[in-house]
Amino acid sequence: MILLPEQPWWQKGVIYQIYPRSFLDTTGNGIGDLRGIIKKLDYLEELGVSGLWLCPIFPSPMYDFGYDTSDYYNIEPLFGSMDLFQEMLLTARKKNIRIILDLALNHTSHLHPWFIESSSSRNNTRSDWYIWANPRPPRRPPNNWKSVFGGSAWTWSEKRKQYYLHSFTPEQPDLNWRNPDVKKELYNIIRFWLEKGADGFRLDVVDFFLKDDRLRSNPLCIGRRPYEMQKHIYDKNRPETIEIMREIRSLVDLYPHKLALGEVAERNTEIAASYYGPASDGLHLNFNFDFLEQPWKAKAFQVSIEDWEKLLGTGNWPVYTLSNHDVPRHFSRYGNCQNRARAAAGMVLTLKGTPVIYYGEELGMPQGRIPRAQIRDPVGKRYWPFHPGRDGSRTPMQWDDSPNAGFTDANPWLPVNPNFPRVNVADQKKDPQSLYHFYRRLIKFRNSSNALQSGIIRFTNPSNSSVLAYQRKVPGENLLILINFSSRDQPVELPSKFVSPHLAFSCPTLEIEAGKKRVLLPPDGFAILQE
Ligand code: GLC
């Protein structure tokens, strides 16, 4: 037997993203909570996932639903308490499930005591903890920077007679990472949660941590909306940010098996890849938004994956996801079709890299349609009807066909998708052909396959442009993965080593004739062949 170097859990296993407000309400206030997550750990264990990424669970006034933190050392009372957090951690650990916290360290809430103090005067102990600047005369914002969520990135403070910077909403003032005291405090937060036993972090908008020290205006360019009409060279992605990534990495690495996973919502893959650090000494993982934004085309995904593989080289490990709490669910993006959702899951769960799946995608939960009066997301409130906001991807988990899909006894904070009587966990568990069982079977297969967990990836370029085909390989195990992106049968030539292969996994069932050099892949078909 060949012994492979031991791989960390976060490379081998599947990570499941939970939006805690929407998972399970156990207190009867219409909002999910930590007790709800604890109650569903059996479900997650059965699904076979190895880690949970929880969107922020720290105290927050919820202007941006937790991405506006007002206390980094506590648990939001709506979700539970520190004791409950510890209980969740311990119960999860017994099931071999790790917990990854979501830290928004680019900005705090405007109600965080640090900001209240900082904004109270120009000379207080925290006066330089945020990014303050004098107006351009007579009282114009200091430069042309825009907020990602619309409008100027600067808001006037009457008390200080200065502007403060907020890359997102005005209720999310940006911290001044160039101030060593701020940095020290933020690293304390990281240390605090690692000491508590958290298994790592998803780090929110790391690309925004540092801004130009001279606050220069961005050059203008052509774009569709005001934010896109600037080249963001001075308000984010400053080269010095990588140094911070390296510091965070060395801090997290002091604790074995912990993970630093970054969010850089960037189509420019060279920039996104740079967050792994010049010597693979930056973030352990960084999301790839180029992959997430591909159209449903085999070639498009292949180009995106090969580009990412090339940029990351052999020293860095990819991470792949198709949905999250900020973008429309891929189930709907790719046509609201269960069969296609299978093919998509087949791809994410067999690529070389850590798969991150988003709660409910294992059922084929669609993107919710939220009536205007029920919009909660600040983006939707500001831009409706041009942009409906992000609530549609945050609707309550669909557990069963009882009222409110078994999510809550009360009025849910966001409307439940009306299709819950047809699409829910309880029903799909009973149906061996369901999407849920597809995920479960495939995750189980992945968890037992060295080639899928750690093997190299090589595309085989079948002459058929509707099919994505790649091999995953370690010494002793060679798999060929075939995914049909079309709704027609597609013939695929098999590489010579795979003539008369063993069919390891397929959906729908693939017919393979012994000795034949080609197979006919059914519409949306997915198959794993073994050499
Ligand atoms: C990230 C989060 C998003 C949040 C924003 C500001 O992109 O994923 O939900 O609104 O940062 O913190």
Coordinates of C-alpha atoms in Angstrom, one line a residue, residues 34 74-77 79-86:
L34 CA -27.6 27.6 17.2
N74 CA -19.7 37.1 22.0
I75 CA -22.6 35.3 20.5
E76 CA -25.7 37.1 19.1
P77 CA -28.5 36.6 21.7
F79 CA -28.8 32.9 17.9
G80 CA -27.9 31.7 21.5
S81 CA -25.1 32.1 24.0
M82 CA -21.4 31.2 24.5
D83 CA -22.5 28.1 26.3
L84 CA -24.6 27.0 23.4
F85 CA -21.7 27.7 21.0
Q86 CA -19.5 25.4 23.1

